[in-house]
Coordinates of C-alpha atoms in Angstrom, one line a residue:
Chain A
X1388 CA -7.5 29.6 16.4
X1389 CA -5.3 28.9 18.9
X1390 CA -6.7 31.6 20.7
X1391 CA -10.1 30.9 20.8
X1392 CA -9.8 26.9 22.0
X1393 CA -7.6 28.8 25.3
X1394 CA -10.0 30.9 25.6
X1395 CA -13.1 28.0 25.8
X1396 CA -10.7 26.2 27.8
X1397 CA -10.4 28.8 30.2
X1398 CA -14.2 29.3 30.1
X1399 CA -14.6 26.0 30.9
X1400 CA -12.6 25.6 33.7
X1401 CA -14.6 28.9 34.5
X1402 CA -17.9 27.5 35.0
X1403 CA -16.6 24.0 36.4
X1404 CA -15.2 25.8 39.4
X1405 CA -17.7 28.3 39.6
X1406 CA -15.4 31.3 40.4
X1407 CA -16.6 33.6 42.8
X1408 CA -16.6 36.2 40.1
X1409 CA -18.6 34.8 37.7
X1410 CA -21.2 33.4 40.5
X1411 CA -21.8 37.3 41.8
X1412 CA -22.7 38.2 37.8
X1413 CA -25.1 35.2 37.4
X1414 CA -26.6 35.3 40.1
X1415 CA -27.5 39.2 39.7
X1416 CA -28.4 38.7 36.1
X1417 CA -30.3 35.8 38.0
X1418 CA -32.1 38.3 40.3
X1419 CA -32.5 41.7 38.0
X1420 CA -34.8 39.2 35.6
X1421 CA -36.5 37.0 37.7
X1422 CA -37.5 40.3 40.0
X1423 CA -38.5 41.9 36.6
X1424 CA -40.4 38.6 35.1
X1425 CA -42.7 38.6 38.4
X1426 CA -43.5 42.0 38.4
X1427 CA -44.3 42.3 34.7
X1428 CA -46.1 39.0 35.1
X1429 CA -47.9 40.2 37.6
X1430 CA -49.1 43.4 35.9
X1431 CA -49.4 41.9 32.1
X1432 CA -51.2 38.4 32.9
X1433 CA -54.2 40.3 34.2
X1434 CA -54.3 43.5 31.9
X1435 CA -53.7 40.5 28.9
X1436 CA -56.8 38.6 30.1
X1437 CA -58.8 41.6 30.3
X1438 CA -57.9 43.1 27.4
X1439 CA -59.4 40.0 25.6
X1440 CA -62.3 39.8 27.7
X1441 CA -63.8 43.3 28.0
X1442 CA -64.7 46.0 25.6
X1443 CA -64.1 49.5 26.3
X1444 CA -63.7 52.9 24.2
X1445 CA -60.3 52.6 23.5
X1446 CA -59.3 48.8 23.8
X1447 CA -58.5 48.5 20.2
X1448 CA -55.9 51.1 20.3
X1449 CA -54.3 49.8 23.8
X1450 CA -54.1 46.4 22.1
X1451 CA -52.5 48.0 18.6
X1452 CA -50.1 50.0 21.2
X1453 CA -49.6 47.2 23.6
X1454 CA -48.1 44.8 20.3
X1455 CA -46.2 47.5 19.2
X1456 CA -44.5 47.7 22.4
X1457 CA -43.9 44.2 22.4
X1458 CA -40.8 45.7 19.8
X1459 CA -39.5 48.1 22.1
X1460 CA -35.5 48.4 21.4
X1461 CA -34.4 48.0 25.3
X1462 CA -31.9 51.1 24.8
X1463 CA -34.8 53.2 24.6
X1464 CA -36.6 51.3 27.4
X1465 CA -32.9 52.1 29.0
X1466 CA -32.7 55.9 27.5
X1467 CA -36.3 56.9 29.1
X1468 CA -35.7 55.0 32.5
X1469 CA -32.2 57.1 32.4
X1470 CA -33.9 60.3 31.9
X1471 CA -36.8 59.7 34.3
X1472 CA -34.1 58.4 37.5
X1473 CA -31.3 60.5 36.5
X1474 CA -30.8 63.5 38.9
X1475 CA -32.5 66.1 36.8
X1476 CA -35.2 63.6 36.0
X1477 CA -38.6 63.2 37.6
X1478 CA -37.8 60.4 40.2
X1479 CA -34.3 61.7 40.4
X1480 CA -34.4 61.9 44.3
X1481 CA -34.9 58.4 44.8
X1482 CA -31.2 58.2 43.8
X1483 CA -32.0 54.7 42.1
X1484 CA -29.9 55.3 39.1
X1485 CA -26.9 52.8 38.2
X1486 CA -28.5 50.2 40.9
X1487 CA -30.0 46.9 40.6
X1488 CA -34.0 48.1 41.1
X1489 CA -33.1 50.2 37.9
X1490 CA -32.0 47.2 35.9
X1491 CA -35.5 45.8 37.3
X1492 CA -37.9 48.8 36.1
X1493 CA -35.8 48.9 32.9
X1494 CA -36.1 45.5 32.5
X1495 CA -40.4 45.0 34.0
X1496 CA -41.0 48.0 31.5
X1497 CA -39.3 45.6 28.7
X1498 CA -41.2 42.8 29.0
X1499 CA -44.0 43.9 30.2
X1500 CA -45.9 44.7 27.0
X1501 CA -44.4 41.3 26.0
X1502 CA -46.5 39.3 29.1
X1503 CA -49.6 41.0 28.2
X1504 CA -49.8 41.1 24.9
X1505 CA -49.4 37.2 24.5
X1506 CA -51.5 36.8 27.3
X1507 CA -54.1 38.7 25.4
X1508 CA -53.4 36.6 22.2
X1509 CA -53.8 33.1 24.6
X1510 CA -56.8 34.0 26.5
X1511 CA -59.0 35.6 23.7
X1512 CA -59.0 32.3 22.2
X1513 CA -59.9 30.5 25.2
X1514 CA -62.8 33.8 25.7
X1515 CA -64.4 33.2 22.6
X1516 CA -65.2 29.5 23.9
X1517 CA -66.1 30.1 27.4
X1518 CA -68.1 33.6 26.3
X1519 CA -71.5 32.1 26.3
X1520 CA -71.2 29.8 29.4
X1521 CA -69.9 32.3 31.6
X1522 CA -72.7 35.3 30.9
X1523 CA -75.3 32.1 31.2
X1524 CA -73.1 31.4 34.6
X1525 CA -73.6 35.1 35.8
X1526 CA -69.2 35.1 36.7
X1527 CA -68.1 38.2 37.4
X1528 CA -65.3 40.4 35.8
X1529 CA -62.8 39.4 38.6
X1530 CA -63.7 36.1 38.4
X1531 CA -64.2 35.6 34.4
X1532 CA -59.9 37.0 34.5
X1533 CA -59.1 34.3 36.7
X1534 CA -60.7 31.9 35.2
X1535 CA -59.4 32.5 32.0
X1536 CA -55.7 33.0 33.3
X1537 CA -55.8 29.7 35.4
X1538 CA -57.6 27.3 32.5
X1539 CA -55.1 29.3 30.1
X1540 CA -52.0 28.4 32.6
X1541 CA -49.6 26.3 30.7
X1542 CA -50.1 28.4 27.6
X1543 CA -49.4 31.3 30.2
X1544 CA -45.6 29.4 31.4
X1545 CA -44.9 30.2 27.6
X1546 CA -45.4 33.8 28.2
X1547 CA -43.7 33.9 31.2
X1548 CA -40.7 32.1 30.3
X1549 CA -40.7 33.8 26.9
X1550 CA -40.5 37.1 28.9
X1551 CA -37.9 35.5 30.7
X1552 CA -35.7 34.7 27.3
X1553 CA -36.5 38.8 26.7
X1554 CA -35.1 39.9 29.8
X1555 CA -32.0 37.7 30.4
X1556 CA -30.8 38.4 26.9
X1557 CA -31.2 41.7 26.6
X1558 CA -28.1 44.3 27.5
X1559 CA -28.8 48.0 25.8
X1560 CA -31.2 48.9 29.3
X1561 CA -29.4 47.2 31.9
X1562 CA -26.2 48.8 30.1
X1563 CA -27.5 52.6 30.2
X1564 CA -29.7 52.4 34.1
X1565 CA -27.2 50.1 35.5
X1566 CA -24.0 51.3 34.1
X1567 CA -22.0 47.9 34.2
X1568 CA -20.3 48.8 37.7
X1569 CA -18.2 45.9 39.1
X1570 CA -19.9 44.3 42.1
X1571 CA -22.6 46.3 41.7
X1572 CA -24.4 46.5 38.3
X1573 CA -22.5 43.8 36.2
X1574 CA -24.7 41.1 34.6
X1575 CA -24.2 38.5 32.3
X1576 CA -24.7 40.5 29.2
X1577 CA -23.0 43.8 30.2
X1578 CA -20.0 41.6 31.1
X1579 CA -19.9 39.8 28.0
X1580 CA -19.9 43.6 25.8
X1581 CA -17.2 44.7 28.2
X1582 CA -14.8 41.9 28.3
X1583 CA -15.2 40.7 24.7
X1584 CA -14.1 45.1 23.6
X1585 CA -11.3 44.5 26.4
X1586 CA -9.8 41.4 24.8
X1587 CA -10.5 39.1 28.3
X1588 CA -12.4 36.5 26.2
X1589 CA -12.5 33.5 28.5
X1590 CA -15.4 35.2 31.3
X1591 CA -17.1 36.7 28.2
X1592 CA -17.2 33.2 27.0
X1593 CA -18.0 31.4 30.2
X1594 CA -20.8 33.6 30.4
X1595 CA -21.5 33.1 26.8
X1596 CA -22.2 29.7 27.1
X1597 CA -24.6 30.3 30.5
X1598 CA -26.8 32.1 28.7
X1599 CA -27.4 29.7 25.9
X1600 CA -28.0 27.2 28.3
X1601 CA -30.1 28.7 30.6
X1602 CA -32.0 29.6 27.1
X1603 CA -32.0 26.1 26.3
X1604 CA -33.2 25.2 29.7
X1605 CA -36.1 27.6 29.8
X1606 CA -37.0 26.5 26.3
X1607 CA -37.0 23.0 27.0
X1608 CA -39.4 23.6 30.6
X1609 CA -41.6 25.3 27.8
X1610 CA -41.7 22.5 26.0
X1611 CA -42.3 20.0 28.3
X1612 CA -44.8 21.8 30.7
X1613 CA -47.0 22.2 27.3
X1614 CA -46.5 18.4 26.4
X1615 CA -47.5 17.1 29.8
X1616 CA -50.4 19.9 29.4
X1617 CA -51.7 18.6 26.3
X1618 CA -51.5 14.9 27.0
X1619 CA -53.4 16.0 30.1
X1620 CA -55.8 18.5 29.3
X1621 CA -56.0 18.1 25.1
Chain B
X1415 CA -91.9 22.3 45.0
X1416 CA -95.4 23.5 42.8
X1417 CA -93.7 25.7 40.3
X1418 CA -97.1 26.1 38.4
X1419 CA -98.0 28.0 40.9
X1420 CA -95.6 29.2 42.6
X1421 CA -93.3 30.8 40.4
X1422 CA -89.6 33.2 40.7
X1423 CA -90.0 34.6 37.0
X1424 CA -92.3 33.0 35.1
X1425 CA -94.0 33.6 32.8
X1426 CA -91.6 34.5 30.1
X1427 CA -93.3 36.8 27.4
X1428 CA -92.0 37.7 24.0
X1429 CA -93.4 40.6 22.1
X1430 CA -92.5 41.4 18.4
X1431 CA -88.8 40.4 19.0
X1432 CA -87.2 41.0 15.8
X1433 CA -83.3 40.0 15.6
X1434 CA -81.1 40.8 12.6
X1435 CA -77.2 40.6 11.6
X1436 CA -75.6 42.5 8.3
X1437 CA -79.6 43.7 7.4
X1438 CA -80.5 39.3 7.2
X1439 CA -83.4 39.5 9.9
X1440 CA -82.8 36.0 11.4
X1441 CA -85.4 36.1 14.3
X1442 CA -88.9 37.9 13.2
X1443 CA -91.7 39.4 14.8
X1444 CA -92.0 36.9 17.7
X1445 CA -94.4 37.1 20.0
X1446 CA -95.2 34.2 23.0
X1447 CA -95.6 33.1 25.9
X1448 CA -93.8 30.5 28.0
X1449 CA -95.5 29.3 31.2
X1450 CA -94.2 27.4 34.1
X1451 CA -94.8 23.3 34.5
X1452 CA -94.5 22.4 31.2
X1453 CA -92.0 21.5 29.0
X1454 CA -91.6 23.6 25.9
X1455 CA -89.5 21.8 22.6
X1456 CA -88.5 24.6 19.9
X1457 CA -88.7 22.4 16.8
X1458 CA -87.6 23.6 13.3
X1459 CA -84.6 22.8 10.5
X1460 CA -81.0 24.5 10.5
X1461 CA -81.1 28.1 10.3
X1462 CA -84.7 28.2 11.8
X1463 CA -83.7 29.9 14.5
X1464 CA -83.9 28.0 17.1
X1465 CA -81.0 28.6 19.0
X1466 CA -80.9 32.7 18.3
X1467 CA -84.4 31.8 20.1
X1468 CA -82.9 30.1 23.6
X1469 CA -80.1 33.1 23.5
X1470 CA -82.3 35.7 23.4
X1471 CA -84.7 34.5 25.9
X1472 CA -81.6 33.7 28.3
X1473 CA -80.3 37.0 28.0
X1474 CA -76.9 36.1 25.9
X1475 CA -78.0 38.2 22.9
X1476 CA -80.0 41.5 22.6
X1477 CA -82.6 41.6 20.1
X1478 CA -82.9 44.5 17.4
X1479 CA -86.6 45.3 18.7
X1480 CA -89.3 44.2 21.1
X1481 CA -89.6 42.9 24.3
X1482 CA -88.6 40.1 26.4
X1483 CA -90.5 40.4 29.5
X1484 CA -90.3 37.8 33.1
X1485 CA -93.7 38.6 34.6
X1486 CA -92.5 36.4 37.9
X1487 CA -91.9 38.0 41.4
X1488 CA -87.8 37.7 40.8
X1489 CA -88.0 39.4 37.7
X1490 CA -85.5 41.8 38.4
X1491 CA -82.7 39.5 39.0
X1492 CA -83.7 37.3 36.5
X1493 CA -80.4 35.9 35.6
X1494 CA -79.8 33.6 38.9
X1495 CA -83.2 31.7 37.5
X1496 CA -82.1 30.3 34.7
X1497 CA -79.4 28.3 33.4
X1498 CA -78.4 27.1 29.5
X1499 CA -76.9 24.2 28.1
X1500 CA -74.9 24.1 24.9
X1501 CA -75.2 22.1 21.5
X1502 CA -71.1 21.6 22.1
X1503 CA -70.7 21.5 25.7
X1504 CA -68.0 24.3 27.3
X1505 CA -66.0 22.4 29.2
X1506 CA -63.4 24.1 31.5
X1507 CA -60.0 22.9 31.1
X1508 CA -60.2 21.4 34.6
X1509 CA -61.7 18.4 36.4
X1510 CA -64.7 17.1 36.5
X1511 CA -66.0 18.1 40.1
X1512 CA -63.7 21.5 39.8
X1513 CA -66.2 22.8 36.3
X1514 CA -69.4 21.6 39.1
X1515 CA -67.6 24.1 41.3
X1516 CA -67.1 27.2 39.1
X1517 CA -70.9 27.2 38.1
X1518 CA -72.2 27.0 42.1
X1519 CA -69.3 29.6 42.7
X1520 CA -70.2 32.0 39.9
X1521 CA -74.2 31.9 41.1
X1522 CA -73.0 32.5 44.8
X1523 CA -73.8 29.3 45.8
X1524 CA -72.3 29.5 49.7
X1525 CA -69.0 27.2 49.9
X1526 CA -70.7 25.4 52.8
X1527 CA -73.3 23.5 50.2
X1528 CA -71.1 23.4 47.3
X1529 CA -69.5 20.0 48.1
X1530 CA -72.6 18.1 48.5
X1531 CA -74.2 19.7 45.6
X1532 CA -71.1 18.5 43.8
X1533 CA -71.4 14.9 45.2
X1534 CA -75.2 14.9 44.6
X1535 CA -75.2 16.1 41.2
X1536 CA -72.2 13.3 40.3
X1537 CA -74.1 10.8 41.7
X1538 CA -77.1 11.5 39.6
X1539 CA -75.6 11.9 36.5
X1540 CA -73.2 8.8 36.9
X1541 CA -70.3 10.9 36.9
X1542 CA -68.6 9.8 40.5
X1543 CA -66.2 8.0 39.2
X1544 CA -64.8 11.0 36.6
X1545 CA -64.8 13.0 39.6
X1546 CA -61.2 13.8 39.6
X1547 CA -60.2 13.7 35.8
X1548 CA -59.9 16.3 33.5
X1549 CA -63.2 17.3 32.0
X1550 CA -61.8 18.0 28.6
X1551 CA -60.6 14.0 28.5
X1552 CA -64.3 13.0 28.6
X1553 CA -66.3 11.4 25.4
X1554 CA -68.8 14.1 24.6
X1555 CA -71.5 12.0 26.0
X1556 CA -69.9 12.6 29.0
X1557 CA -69.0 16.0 28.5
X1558 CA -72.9 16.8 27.9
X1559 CA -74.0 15.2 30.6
X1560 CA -71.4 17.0 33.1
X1561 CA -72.8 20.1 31.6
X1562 CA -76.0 19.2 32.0
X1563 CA -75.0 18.3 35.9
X1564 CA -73.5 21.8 36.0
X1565 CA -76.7 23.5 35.2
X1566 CA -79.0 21.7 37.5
X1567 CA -76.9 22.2 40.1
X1568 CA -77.7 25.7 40.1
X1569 CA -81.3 24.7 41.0
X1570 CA -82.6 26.6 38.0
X1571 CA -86.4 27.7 37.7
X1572 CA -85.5 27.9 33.7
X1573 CA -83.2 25.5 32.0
X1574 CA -82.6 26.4 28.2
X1575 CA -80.9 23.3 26.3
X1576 CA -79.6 24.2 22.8
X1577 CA -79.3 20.8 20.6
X1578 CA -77.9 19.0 23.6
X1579 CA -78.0 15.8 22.0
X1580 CA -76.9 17.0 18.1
X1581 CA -73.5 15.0 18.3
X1582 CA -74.2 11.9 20.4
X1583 CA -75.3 8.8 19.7
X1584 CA -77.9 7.1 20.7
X1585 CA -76.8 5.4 24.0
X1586 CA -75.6 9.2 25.2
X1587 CA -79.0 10.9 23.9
X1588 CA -81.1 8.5 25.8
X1589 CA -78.8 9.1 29.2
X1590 CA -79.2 12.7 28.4
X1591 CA -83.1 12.7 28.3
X1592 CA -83.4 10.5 31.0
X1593 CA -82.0 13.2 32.8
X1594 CA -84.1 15.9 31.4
X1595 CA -86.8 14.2 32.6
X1596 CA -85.6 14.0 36.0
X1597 CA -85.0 17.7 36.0
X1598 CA -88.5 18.4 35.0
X1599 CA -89.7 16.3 37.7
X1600 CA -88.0 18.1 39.8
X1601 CA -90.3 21.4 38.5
X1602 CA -87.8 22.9 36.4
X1603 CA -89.5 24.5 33.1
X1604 CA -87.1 22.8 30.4
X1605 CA -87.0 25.2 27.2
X1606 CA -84.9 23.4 24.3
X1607 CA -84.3 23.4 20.2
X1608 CA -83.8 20.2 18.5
X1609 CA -84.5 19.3 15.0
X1610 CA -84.8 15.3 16.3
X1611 CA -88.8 14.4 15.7
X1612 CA -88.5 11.5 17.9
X1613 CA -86.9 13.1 20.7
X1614 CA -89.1 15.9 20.4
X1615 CA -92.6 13.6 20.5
X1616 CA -90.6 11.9 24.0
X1617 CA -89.9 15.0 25.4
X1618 CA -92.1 17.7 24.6
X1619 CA -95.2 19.1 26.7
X1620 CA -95.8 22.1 24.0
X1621 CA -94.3 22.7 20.6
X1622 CA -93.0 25.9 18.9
X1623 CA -92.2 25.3 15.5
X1624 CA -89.6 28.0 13.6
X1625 CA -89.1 28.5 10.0
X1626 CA -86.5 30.7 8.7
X1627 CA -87.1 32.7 12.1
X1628 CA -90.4 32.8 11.9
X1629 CA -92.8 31.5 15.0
X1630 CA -95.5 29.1 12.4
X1631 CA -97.0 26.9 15.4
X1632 CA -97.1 27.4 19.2
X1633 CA -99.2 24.0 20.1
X1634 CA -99.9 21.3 23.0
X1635 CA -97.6 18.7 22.3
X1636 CA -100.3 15.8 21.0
X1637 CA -102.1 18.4 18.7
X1638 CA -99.0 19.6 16.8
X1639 CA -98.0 15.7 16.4
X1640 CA -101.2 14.4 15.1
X1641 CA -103.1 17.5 13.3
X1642 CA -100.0 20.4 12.4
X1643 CA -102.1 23.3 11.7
X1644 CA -99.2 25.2 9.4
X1645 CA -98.3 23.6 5.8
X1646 CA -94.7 23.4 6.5
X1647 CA -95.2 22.3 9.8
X1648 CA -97.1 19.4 8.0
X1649 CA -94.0 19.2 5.8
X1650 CA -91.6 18.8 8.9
X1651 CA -93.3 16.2 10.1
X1652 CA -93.3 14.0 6.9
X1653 CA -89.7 15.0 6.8
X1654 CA -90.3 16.3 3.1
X1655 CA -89.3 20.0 4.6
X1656 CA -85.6 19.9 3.0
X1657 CA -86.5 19.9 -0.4
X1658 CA -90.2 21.2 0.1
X1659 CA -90.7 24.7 -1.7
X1660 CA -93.9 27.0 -1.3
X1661 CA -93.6 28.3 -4.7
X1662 CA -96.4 30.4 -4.8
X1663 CA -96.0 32.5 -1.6
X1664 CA -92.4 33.3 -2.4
X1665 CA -91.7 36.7 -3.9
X1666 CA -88.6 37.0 -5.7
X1667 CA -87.1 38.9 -3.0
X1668 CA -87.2 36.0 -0.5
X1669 CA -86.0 34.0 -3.1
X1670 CA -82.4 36.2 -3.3
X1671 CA -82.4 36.2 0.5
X1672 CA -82.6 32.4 0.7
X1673 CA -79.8 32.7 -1.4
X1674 CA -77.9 34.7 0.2
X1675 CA -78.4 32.6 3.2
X1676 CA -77.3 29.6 1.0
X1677 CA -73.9 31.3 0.3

């Protein structure tokens, strides 16, 4: 027991002086996910919206295929970006393996399916009320997405932020395309695996106790942005 | 502007339009026209059909059969003619002048004219002062008559109004046909359901009267009022229609579909 209150001591002191070492990891973990959260956002908001919206041959199985995804174990998110960048692979050339931008496609693949699907979920509610009034307006497909995504915004921070939770936490893709290399590839996760197998249990807790809070933190925005949206906009 | 004359699509000409969901044919055999100038009131109980009606005729639905024909020079962009307003206005979870905005912007109204449309169409409809707050925090009076604002703005030739006074009281319903009138002075054809007799005898130029999607009476205003030609038109009227049962034209397999409809 003894062990373990040193060892959140030495966390502690940890994050109170913000040691060089620990700021590098955070602030990649930082990076990798935020990088990853904009890209998938960007890609998923819009395929979500008009997933709901249009109807195509095919849209039902996309939709049963995007949720399904929403599942995906990251360590085979991590196993087919490893096969696809390794040397051997496909995009083996671009020599991107065991780099940050891996941890990003790993990690945009991820969370991804995640975006759009809720996004889908949000905005076909919204659809179904604004159907009518915007064939009677005449709106267009561009503009019928953008409409729903921007009316459906504070439902949409949820998304985001919940894609956020997905790609902060996760280790088994950033593990296998980055390769936990110190200084290079070492996030807050891979860290914590390492360190906690190699005994050092103060950083693994430090870090420990980052992630919950930045979990906390993102939950609590979500909370609040969707108060201050429905005392708004009921 | 003369728009008895002078026209973009009208006439508007049904033909046999026959509409029907799960084998229940909800909308049959109906054939009419609808001319420019006046103002057309689709009168009937629930489930006549009345709103199925305005949908069709505005293009949201797609009947089973026949034909719904513009006969006006702009026929073949059609759509930029006519507006609709619904029984439970669709508000757009923004402000008030921002929902004015999407409507002009969705017609390609150019962005030069759309802030004094905006202003003018507030102005009208009393709305200045809501200008800036969130639609959705309106009382539905409000909310109708920003909808209402939103589809005049648009300068329609056509404006189809399903029930838009079904859920207000009676302050909001006479501010919302106090602006119907306006609009119709201003030579918009107004085409719209409601199953209010009062509001109908205020409002109305010509009457179509629906029963359990059928087309019974197609009348001038004044005639249908004071001499109905069709029985349960007569019935309407007297308000005896809800529990008023032609027994002897019924065969028993209308009798099972009313039921079905019941359930």
């Amino acid at each position: 027991m003894s062990d373990f209150s040193e060892a959140f001591a030495a966390a502690l002191a940890l994050i109170l002086n913000f040691e060089s070492s620990l700021a590098e990891i955070v602030g990649l973990s930082l990076q990798v996910s935020l990088v990853a959260v904009f890209i998938a956002s960007l890609i998923g908001l819009p395929l979500g919206a008009a997933l709901a919206v249009f109807r195509f041959p095919g849209r039902k199985t996309l939709v049963v295929i995007l949720n399904a995804l929403m599942g995906l174990p990251p360590v085979v998110v991590g196993l087919i970006v490893y096969l696809i960048l390794s040397r051997s692979g496909p995009l083996g050339t671009l020599g991107l393996l065991f780099t940050p931008t891996a941890m990003i496609i790993a990690q945009t693949l991820l969370i991804m399916p995640i975006i759009a699907a809720l996004t889908r979920q949000s905005t076909v509610q919204l659809w179904h009320e604004y159907e009518d009034q915007f064939k009677s307006l005449g709106a267009g497909p561009g503009e019928t997405v953008t409409a729903l995504l921007w009316d459906d915004r504070f439902n949409l921070v949820t998304t985001i932020l919940a894609g956020f939770g997905r790609a902060s936490a996760e280790v088994g893709a950033v593990m296998i395309v980055g390769g936990n290399i110190d200084h290079v590839t070492r996030v807050m996760t891979t860290t914590i695996a390492l360190e906690t197998s190699k005994g050092n249990l103060a950083l693994a807790l430090g870090l420990g106790v980052i992630l919950l809070c930045l979990a906390l933190g993102v939950n609590a925005a979500a909370y609040l942005i969707n108060e201050a949206a429905l005392k708004r906009h009921g | 502007m003369d728009k008895a004359n002078n026209t973009d699509i009208l006439p508007l000409e049904l033909k046999d339009v026959n509409f029907e969901v799960g084998g229940m044919r909800l909308i049959k055999d109906m054939t009419l026209t609808l001319n420019a100038g006046s103002s057309t009131i689709i009168l009937g109980p629930n489930g006549a059909g009345k709103s199925l009606l305005l949908r069709i005729c505005h293009g949201l639905i797609t009947p089973n059969s026949g034909s719904i024909l513009w006969r006006g020079p702009s026929r073949n962009e059609a759509g930029i003619y006519q507006a609709m307003v619904f029984q439970r206005p669709v508000m757009l979870r923004r402000s008030v002048a921002a929902n004015l905005h999407f409507g002009l912007k969705s017609r390609g109204t150019p962005k030069a004219e759309r802030d004094r449309i905006i202003d003018d169409m507030l102005q009208i409809t009393g709305l200045t002062r809501l200008a800036r707050s969130p639609a959705r925090a309106l009382s539905t009076g409000e909310q109708q008559r920003l909808a209402i604002a939103r589809a005049w703005s648009l300068k329609p030739e056509v404006l189809f109004l399903d029930e838009p006074t079904a859920n207000l009281d009676p302050a909001a319903t006479h501010a919302i046909e106090e602006t119907i009138a306006s609009i119709k002075q201003s030579g918009t054809k107004i085409i719209m359901s409601t199953h209010d007799l009062g509001q109908a005898k205020r409002l109305a130029d010509n009457v179509l009267f629906l029963y359990r999607g059928r087309l019974l009476e197609n009348a001038v205003a004044a005639d249908f009022f004071n001499r109905p030609k069709n029985d349960l038109a007569q019935a309407f009227l007297k308000g005896e229609l809800l529990w008023w049962n032609r027994k002897e034209l019924k065969t028993p397999a209308e009798l099972k579909h009313r039921d079905v409809l019941k359930k």
